[in-house]
XYZ file of C-alpha atoms in Angstrom:
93
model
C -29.726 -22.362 87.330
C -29.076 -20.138 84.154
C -28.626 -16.333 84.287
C -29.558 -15.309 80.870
C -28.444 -11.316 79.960
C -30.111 -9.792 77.594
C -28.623 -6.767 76.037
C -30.838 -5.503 72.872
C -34.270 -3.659 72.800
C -37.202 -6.579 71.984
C -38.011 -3.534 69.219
C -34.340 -4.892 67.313
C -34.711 -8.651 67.539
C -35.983 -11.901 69.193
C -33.739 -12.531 71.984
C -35.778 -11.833 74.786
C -38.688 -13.861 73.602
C -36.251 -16.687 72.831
C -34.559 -16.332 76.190
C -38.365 -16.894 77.513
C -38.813 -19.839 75.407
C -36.544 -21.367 77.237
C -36.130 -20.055 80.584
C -36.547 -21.789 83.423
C -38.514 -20.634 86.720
C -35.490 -20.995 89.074
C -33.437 -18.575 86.420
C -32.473 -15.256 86.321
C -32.757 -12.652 83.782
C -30.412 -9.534 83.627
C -31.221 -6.504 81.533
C -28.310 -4.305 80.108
C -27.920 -1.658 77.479
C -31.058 -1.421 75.076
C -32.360 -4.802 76.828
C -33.739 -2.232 79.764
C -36.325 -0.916 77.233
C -37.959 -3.940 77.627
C -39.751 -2.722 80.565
C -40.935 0.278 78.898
C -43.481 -2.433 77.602
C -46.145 -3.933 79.477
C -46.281 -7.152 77.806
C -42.499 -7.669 78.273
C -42.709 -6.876 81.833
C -45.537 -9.242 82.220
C -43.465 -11.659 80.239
C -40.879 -11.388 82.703
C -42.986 -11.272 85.910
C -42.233 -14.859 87.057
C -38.429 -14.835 86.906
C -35.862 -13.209 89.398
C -34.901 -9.646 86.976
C -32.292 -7.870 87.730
C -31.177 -4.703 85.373
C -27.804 -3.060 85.375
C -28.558 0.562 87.071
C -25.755 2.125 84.927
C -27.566 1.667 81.934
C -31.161 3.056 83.228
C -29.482 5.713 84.547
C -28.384 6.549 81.080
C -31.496 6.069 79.172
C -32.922 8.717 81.871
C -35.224 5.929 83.438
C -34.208 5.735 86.786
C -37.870 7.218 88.366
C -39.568 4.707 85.674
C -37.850 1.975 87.641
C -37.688 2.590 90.754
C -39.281 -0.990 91.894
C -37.003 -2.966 89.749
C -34.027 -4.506 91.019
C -30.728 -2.050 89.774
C -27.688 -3.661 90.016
C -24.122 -2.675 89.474
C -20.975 -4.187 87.531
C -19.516 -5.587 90.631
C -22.896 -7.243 91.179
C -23.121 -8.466 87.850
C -19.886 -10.133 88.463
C -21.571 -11.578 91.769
C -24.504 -13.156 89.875
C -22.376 -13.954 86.910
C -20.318 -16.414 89.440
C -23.293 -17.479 91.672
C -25.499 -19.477 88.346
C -23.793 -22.691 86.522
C -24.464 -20.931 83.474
C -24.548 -17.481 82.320
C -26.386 -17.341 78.693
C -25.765 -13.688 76.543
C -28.787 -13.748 74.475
């Protein structure tokens, strides 16, 4: 089990649709600082339907998208840290 963390906008580069390439079904993805703005798109949130997301709330709360998200799973840095030590692998894409 992987817990890939994306942190840049799919607008910037090609992370996130590499991280998809290959990501497995029983990973994780966490989206922090411009990586949030994924959802913002419908094809990325499609994209990342199948997989357990989690998004840091510090950094939607700062982009003023905290009512945009309000079914998304926000997570904090302590629970970060949780995840972070619960997967055999953490990935920074």
């Amino acid at each position: 089990m992987i817990l890939h963390h994306i942190q840049t906008s799919p607008n910037r580069d090609n992370a996130l649709k590499l991280c998809l390439r290959y990501a497995c079904k029983e990973d994780a993805i966490l989206l922090s600082s411009d990586g949030v703005n994924a959802l913002l798109l419908r094809q990325w949130t499609m994209a990342l339907s199948p997989f357990k997301l989690m998004v840091l709330k510090d950094d939607v709360i700062a982009r003023g998208l905290l009512e945009r998200f309000k079914n998304v799973s926000l997570i904090d840095y302590n629970e970060f840290v949780v995840q972070a030590l619960r997967y055999n692998k953490v990935i920074t894409w």
